GROMACS .gro file of C-alpha atoms in nm:
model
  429
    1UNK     CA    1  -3.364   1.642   0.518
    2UNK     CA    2  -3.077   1.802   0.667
    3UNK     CA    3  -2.803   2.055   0.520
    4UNK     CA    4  -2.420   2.013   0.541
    5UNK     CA    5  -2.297   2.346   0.603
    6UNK     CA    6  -1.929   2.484   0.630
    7UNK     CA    7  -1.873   2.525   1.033
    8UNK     CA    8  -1.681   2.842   1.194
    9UNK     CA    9  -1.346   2.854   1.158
   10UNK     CA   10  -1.195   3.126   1.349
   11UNK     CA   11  -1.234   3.515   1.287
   12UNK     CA   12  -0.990   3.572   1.029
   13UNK     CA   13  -1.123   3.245   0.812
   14UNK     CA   14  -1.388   3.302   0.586
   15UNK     CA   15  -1.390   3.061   0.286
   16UNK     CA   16  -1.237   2.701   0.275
   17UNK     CA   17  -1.197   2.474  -0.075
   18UNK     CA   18  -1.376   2.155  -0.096
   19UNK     CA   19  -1.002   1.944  -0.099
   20UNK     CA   20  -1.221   1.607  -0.077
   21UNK     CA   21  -1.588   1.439  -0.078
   22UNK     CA   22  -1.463   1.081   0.118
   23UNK     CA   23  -1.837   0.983   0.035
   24UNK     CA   24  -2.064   1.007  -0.271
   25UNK     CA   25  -2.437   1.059  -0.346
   26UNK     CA   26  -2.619   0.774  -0.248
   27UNK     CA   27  -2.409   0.645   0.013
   28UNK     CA   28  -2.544   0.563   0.347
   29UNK     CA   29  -2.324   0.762   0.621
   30UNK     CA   30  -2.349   0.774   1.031
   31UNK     CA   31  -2.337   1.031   1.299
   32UNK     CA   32  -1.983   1.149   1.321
   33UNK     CA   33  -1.877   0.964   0.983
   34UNK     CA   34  -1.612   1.237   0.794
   35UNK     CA   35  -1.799   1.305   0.504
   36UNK     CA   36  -1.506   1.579   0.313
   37UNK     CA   37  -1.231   1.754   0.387
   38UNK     CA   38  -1.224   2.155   0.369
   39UNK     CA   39  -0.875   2.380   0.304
   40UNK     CA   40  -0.834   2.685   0.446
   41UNK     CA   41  -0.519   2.921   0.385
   42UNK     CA   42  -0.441   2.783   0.717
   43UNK     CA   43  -0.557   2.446   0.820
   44UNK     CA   44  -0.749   2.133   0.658
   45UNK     CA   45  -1.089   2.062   0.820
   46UNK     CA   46  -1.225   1.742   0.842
   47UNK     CA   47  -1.645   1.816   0.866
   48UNK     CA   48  -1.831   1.521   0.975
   49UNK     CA   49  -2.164   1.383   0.970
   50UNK     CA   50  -2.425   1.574   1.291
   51UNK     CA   51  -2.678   1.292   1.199
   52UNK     CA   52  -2.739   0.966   1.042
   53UNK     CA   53  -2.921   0.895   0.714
   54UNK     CA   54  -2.793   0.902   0.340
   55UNK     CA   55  -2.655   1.169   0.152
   56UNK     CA   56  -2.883   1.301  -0.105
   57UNK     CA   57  -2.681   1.557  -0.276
   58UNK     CA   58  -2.354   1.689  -0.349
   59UNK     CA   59  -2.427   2.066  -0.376
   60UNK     CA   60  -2.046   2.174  -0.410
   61UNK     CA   61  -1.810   1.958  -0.577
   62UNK     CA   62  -1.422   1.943  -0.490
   63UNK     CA   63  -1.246   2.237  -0.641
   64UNK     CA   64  -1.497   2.489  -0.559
   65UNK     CA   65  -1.477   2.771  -0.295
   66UNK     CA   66  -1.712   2.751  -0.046
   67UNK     CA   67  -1.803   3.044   0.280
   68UNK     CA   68  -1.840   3.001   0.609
   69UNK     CA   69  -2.220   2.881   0.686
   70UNK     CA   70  -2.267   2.781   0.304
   71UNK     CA   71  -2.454   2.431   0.237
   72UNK     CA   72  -2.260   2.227   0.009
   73UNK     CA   73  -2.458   1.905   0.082
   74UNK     CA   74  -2.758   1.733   0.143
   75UNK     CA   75  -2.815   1.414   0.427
   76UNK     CA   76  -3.192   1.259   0.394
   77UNK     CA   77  -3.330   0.948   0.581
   78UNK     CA   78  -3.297   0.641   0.444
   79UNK     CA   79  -3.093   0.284   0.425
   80UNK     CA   80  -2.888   0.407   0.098
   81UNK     CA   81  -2.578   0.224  -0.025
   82UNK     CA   82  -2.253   0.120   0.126
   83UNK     CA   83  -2.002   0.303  -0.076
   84UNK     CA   84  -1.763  -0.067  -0.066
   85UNK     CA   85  -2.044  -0.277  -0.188
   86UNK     CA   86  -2.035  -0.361  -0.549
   87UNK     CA   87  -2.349  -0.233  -0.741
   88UNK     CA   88  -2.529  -0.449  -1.010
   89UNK     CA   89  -2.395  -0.215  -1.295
   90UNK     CA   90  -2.018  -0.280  -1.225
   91UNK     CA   91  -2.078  -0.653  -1.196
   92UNK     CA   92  -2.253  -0.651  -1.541
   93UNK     CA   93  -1.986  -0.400  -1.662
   94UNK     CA   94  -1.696  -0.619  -1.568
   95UNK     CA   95  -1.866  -0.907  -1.761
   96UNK     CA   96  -1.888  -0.725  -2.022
   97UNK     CA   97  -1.526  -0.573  -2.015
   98UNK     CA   98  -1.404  -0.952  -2.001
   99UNK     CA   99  -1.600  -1.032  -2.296
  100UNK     CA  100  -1.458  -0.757  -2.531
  101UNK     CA  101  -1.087  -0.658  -2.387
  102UNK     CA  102  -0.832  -0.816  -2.562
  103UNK     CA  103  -0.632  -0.652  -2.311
  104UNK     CA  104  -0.446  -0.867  -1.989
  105UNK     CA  105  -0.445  -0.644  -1.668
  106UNK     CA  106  -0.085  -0.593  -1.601
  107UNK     CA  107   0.126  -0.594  -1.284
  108UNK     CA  108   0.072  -0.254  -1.156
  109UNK     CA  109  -0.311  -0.264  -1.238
  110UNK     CA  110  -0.349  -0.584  -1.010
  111UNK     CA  111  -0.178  -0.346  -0.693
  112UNK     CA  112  -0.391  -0.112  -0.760
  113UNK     CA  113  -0.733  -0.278  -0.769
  114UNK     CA  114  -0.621  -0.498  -0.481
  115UNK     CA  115  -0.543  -0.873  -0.423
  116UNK     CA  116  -0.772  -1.003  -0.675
  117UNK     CA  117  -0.708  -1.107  -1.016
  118UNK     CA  118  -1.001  -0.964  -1.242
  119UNK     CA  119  -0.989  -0.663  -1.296
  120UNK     CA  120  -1.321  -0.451  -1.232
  121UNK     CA  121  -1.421  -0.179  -1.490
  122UNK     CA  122  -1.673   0.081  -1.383
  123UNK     CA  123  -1.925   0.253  -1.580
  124UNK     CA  124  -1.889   0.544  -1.740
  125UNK     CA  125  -2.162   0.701  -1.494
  126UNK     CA  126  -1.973   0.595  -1.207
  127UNK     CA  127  -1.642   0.709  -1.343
  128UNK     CA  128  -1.729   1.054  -1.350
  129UNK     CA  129  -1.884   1.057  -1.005
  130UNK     CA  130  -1.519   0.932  -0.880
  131UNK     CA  131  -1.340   1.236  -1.105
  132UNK     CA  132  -1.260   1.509  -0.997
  133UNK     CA  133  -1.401   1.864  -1.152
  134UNK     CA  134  -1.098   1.958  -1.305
  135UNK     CA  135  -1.070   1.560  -1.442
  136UNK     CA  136  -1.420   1.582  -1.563
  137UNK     CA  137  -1.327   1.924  -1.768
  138UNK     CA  138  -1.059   1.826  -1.923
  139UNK     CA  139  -1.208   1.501  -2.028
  140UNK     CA  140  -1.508   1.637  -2.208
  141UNK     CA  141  -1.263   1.890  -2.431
  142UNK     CA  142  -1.023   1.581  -2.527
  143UNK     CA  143  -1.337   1.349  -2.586
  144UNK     CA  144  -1.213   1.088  -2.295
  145UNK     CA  145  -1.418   0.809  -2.172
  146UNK     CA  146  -1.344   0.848  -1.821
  147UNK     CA  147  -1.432   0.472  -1.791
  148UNK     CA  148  -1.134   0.412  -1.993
  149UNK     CA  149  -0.893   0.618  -1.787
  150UNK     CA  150  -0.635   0.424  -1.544
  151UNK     CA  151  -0.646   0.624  -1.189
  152UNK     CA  152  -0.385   0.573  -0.975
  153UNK     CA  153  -0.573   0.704  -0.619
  154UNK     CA  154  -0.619   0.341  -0.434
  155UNK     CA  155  -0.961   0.389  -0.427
  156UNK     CA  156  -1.050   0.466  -0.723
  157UNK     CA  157  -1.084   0.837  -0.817
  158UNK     CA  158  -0.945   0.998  -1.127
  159UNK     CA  159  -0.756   1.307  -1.122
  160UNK     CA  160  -0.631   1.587  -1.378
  161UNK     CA  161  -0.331   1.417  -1.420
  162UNK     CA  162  -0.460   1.046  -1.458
  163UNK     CA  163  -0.630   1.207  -1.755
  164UNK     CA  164  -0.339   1.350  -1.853
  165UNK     CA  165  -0.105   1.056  -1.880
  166UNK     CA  166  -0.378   0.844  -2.025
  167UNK     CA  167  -0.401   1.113  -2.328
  168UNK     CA  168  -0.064   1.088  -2.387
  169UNK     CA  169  -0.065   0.735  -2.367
  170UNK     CA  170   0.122   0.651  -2.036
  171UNK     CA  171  -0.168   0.524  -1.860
  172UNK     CA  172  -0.278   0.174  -2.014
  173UNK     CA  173  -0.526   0.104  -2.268
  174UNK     CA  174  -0.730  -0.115  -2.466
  175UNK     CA  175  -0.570  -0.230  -2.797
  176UNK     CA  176  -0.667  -0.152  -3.133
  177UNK     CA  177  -0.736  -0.483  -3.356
  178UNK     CA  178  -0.407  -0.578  -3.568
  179UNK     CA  179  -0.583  -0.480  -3.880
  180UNK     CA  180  -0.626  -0.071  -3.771
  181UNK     CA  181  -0.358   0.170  -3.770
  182UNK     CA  182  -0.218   0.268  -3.467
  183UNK     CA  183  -0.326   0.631  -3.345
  184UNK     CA  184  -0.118   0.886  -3.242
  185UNK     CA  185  -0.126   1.049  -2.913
  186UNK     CA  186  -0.274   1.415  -2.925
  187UNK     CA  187  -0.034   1.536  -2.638
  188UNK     CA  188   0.234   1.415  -2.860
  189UNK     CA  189   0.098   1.619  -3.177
  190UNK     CA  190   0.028   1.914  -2.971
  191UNK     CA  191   0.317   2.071  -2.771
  192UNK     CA  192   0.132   2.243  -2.452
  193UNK     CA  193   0.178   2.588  -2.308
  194UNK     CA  194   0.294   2.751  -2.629
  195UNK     CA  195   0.715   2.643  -2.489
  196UNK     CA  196   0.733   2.374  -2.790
  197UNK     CA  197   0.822   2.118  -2.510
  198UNK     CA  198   0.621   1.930  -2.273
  199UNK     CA  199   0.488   2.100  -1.944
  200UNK     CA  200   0.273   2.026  -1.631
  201UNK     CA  201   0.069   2.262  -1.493
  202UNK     CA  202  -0.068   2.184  -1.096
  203UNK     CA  203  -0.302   2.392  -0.925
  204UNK     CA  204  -0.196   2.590  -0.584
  205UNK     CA  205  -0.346   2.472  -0.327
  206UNK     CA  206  -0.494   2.749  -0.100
  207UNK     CA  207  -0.199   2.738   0.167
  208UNK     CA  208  -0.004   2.793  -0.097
  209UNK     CA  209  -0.157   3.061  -0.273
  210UNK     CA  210  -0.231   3.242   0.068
  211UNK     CA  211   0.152   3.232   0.155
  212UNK     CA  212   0.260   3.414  -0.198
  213UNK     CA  213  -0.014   3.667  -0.138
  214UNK     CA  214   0.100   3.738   0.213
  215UNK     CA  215   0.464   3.749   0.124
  216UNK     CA  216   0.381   4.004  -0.144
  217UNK     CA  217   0.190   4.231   0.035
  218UNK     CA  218   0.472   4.215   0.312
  219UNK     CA  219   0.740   4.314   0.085
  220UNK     CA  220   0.512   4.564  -0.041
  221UNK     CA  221   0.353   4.739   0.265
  222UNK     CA  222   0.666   4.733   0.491
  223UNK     CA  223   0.947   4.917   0.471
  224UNK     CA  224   1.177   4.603   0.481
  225UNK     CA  225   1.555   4.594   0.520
  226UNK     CA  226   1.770   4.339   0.668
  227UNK     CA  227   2.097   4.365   0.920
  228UNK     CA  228   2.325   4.072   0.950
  229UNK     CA  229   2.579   3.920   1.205
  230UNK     CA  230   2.760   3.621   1.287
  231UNK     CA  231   2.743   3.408   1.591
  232UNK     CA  232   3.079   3.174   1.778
  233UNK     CA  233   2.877   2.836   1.854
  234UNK     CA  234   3.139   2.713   2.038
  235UNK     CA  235   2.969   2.802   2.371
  236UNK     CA  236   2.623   2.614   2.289
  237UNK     CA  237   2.756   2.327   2.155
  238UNK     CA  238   3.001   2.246   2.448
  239UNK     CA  239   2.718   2.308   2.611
  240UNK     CA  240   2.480   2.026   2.451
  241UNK     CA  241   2.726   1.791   2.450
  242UNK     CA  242   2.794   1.823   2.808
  243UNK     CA  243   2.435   1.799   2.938
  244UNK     CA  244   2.236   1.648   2.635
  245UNK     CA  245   2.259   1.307   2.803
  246UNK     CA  246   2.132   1.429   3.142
  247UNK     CA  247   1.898   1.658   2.975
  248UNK     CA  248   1.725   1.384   2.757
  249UNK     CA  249   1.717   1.180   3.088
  250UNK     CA  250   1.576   1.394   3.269
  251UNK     CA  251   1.284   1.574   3.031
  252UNK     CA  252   1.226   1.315   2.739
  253UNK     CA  253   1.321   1.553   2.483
  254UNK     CA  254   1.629   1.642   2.312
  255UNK     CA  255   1.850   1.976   2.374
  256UNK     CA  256   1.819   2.154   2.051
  257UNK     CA  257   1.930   2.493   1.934
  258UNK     CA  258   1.586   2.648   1.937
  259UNK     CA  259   1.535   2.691   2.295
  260UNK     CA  260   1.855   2.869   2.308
  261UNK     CA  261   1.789   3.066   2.031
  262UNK     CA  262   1.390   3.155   2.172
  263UNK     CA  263   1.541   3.260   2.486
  264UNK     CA  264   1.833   3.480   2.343
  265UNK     CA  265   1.501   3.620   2.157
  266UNK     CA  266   1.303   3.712   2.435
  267UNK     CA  267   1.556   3.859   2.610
  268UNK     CA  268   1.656   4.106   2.323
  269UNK     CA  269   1.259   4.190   2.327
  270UNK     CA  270   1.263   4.304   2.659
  271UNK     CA  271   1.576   4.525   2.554
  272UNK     CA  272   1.434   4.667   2.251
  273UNK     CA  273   1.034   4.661   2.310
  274UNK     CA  274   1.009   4.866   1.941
  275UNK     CA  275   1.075   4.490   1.747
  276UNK     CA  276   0.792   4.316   1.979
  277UNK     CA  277   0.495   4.542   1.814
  278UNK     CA  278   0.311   4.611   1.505
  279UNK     CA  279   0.177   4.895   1.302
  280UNK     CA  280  -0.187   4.945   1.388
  281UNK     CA  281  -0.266   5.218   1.117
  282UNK     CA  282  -0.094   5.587   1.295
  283UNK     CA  283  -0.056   5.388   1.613
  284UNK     CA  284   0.225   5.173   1.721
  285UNK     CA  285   0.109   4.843   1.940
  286UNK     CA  286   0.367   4.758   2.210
  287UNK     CA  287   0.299   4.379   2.310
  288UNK     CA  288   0.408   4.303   2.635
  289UNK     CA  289   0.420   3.928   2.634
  290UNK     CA  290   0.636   3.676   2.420
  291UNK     CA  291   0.448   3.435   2.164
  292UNK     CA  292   0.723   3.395   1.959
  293UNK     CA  293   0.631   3.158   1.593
  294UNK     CA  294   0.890   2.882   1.450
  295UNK     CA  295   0.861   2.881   1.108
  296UNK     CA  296   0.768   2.514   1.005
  297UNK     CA  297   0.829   2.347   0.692
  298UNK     CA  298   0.542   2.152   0.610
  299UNK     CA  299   0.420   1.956   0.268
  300UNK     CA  300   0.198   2.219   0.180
  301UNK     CA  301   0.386   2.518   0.246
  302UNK     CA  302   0.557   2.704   0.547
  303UNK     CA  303   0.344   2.701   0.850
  304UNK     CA  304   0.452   2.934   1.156
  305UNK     CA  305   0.302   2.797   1.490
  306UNK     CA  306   0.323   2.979   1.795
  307UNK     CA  307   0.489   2.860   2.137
  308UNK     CA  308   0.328   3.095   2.378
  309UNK     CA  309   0.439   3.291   2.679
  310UNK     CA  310   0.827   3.214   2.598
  311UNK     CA  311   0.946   3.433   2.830
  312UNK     CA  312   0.752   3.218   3.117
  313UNK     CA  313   0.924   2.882   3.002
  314UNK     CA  314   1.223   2.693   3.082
  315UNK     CA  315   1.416   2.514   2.818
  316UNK     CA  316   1.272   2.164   2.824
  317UNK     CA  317   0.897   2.311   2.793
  318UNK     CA  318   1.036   2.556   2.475
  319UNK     CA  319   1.191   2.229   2.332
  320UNK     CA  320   0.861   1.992   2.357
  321UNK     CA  321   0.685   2.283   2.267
  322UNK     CA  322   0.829   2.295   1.959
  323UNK     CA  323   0.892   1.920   1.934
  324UNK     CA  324   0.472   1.893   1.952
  325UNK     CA  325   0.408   2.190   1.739
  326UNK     CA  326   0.631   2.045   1.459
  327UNK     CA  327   0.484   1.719   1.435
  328UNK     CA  328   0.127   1.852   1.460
  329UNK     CA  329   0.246   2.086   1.150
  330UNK     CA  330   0.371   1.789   0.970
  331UNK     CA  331   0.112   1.581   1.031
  332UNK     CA  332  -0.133   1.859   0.922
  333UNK     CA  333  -0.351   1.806   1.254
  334UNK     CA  334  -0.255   2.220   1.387
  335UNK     CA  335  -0.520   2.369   1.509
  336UNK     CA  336  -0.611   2.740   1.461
  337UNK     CA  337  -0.548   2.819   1.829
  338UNK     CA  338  -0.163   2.683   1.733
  339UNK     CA  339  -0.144   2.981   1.427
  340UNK     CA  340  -0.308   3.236   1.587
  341UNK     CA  341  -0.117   3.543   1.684
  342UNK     CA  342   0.215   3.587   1.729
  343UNK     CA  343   0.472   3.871   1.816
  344UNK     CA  344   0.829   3.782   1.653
  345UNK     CA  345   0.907   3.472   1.444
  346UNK     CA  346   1.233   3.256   1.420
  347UNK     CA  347   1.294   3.090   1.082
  348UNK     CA  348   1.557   2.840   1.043
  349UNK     CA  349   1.703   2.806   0.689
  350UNK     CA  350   2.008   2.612   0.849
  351UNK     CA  351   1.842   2.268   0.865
  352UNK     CA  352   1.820   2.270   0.486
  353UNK     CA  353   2.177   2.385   0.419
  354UNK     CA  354   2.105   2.793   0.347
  355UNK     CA  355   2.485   2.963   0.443
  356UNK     CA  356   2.258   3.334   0.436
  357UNK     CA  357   1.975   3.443   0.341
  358UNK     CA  358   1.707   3.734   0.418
  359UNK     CA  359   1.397   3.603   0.550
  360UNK     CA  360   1.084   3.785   0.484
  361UNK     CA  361   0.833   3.945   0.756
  362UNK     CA  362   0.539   3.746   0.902
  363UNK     CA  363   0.317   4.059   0.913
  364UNK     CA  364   0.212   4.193   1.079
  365UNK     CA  365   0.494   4.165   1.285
  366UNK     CA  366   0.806   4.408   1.272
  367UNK     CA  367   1.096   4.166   1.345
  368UNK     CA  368   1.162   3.811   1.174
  369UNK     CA  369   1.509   3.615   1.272
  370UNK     CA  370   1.699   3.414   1.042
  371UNK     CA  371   1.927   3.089   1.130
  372UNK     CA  372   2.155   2.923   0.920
  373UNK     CA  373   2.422   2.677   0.852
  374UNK     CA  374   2.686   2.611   1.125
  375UNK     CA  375   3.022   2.629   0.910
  376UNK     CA  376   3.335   2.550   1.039
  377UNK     CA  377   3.578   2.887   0.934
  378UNK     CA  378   3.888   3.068   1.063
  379UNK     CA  379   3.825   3.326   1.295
  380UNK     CA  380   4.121   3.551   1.453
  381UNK     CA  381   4.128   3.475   1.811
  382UNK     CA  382   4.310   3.816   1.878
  383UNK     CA  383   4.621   3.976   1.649
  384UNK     CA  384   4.820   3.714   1.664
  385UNK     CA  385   4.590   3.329   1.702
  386UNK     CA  386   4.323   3.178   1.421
  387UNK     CA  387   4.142   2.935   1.520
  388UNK     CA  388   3.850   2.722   1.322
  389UNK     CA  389   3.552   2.783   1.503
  390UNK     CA  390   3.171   2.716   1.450
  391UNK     CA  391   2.990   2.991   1.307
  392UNK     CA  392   2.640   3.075   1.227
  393UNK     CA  393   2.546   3.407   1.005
  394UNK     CA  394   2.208   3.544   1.169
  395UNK     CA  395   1.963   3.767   1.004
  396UNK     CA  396   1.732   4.037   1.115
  397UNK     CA  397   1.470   4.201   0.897
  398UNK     CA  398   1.304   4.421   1.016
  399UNK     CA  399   0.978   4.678   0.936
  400UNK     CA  400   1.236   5.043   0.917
  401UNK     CA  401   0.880   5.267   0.998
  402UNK     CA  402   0.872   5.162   1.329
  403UNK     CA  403   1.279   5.049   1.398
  404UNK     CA  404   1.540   5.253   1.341
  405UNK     CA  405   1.883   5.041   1.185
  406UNK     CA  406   2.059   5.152   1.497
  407UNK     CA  407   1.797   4.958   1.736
  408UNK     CA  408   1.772   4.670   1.453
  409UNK     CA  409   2.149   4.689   1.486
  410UNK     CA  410   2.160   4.639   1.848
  411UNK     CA  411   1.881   4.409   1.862
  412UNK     CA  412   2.081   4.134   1.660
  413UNK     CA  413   2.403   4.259   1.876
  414UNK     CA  414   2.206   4.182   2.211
  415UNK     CA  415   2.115   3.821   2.065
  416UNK     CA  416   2.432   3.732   1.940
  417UNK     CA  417   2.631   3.811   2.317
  418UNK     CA  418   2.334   3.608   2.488
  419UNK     CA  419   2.412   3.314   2.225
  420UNK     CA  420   2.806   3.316   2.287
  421UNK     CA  421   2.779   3.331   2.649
  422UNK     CA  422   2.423   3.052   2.695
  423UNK     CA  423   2.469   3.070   3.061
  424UNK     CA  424   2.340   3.441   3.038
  425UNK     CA  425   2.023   3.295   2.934
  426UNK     CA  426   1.921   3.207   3.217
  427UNK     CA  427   1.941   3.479   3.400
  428UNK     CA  428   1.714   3.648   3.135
  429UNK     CA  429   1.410   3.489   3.256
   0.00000   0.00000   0.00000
């Protein structure tokens, strides 16, 4: 007998939520099978099998909060059971189900339980091994069969919100005989959350719940304020068009506005060192290298991976650096190595529509930058021309303990000249 136990994760990870169990008890797994799926306020974590044999016991379920080191299962020798071969008990019980139901399995049940016809009812013992805690829970207080309740997971398992919709009598159900009266549904009789009208409530998921305690204590601890300025993108975008073709060509990745917008970055760092540190209780840490994060948008939550030693790269390496980081983010595959760190993050609110906004610190960092929206708007050439030009409002906020709002002032100055003139840029490496 062997223990399942929650692997190191990094220094500043100490706990992880069960998210998933991809196996039950019983079930016959191999070396290196995935046997659940941990979240962390960072990452998900995939924690495999070390050995072969069956697992014996589920000691947490999904939904609870495990620490680093903890056991949460159990793997003993034996054959056990494939978890895709039908069981005696489900056979019997989908006899038995075609004997009594009245009921025709519709349309959307047969995509659900797969090419065949029949439909296949579990056992009650089996259906609350596929639910989930919270599913289970809520099933006891509302005096649910969970046998009766129509999941729509593609392999089976029943969640909060199957439960849900089969109490209020979305989710389909057996018939009652002509004869009875038909029964009302208790979400219907019972308004929930004390509004009147119908509500949903959904658990945070740990990312989640990490980020809104994070940007709390940021607004909280630091002494945030936030400058603003405007940048002429006429310069950058003559300049993509002119050499995006060549560019692509030549590196296999697309000339975006981040690189441009890293290195105007890194080069207002070196200028004003104060925005590249961090508070380290009375002592002020001045970093002297460039791993500047790019806020990510991902389906849990904003992630903010790091592209490391910026000042050392050229444009193509920023871009695929990005490019790789992004897609690792969306694909939920970053690593810890990817979040770790980090001197001054870039945020950009454009690529959703945002005209201005104030971003908030990624502490402990002092400095955060803001993109936005390009808008087309008259700008006065001199005192007597307008001209429609491409603009972009910028933000800075910054930690004032450590920056003065002359130095945050200049700081946003410094990266708006190196963005209107991008040939400057290069000279900044």
């Amino acid at each position: 007998m062997s223990e399942i136990k929650v692997p190191a994760m990094g220094e500043s990870i100490t706990e992880g939520t069960i998210s998933r169990w991809h196996v039950k008890e019983g079930d016959a797994v191999s070396q290196g099978d995935v046997l659940l799926e941990l979240e962390t306020d960072k990452v998900n974590l995939e924690i495999s099998a070390e050995e072969s044999g069956v697992l014996e016991k589920i000691v947490r379920q999904e939904g609870e909060t495990v620490e680093i080191g903890e056991s949460v299962g159990l793997i003993g020798s034996g054959a056990g059971v494939s978890p895709a071969a039908p069981s005696a008990n489900t056979e019997a019980a989908s006899a038995l189900a075609d004997v009594s139901s009245p009921s025709v399995p519709s349309k959307g049940d047969d995509k659900q339980l797969g090419s065949s016809s029949a439909a296949v009812v579990p056992p009650p013992s089996d259906s609350s091994q596929k639910a989930s805690p919270s599913a289970r829970k809520l099933a006891r207080e509302r005096g649910i069969d969970l046998g009766e309740v129509q999941g729509k997971d593609p392999i089976g398992r029943i969640y909060q919100d199957d439960v849900k919709a089969h109490t209020s009598g979305t989710a389909p159900a057996v018939q009652p005989p002509a004869s009875a009266a038909p029964a009302k549904p208790a979400a219907a009789a019972q308004p929930e959350g004390g509004y009147g009208k119908p509500v949903e409530r959904q658990r945070m998921s740990r990312r989640r719940a990490t980020i809104a305690k994070r940007l709390v204590e940021a607004q909280h601890t630091a002494a945030m304020l936030t400058t603003f300025n405007e940048v002429d993108m006429t310069a950058i975008l003559e300049v993509r068009k002119r050499r995006k073709d060549k560019f692509k060509e030549k590196h296999d990745v697309g000339l975006g506005f981040m690189s441009f917008f890293t290195k105007a970055v890194v080069g207002a760092l070196k200028q004003f060192p104060m925005v590249n540190a961090e508070i380290d209780g009375e002592e002020v840490v001045l970093k002297k290298f460039y791993d500047i994060g790019i806020a990510v948008s991902a389906k849990e939550g904003l992630v903010v991976p790091i592209v490391r030693d910026a000042d050392r790269l050229g444009f193509a390496e920023i871009e695929k650096s990005i490019a790789e980081l992004a897609s690792k983010a969306r694909s939920n595959t970053l690593a810890l190595s990817d979040l770790q760190g980090g001197t001054f993050t870039i945020t950009n609110g454009g690529v959703f529509g945002s005209l201005l906004s104030t971003p908030i610190l990624n502490t402990p960092q002092v400095g955060i930058l803001g993109m936005h929206k390009i808008q087309i708007r008259p700008v006065a050439i001199d005192a007597e021309r307008m001209e429609n030009r491409p603009m972009m409002y910028i933000a800075l906020s910054y930690d004032h303990r450590i920056i003065d709002g002359s130095e945050a002032v200049r700081f946003l100055v410094t990266v708006k000249e190196l963005l209107e003139d991008p040939e400057s840029l290069l000279l900044e490496g």
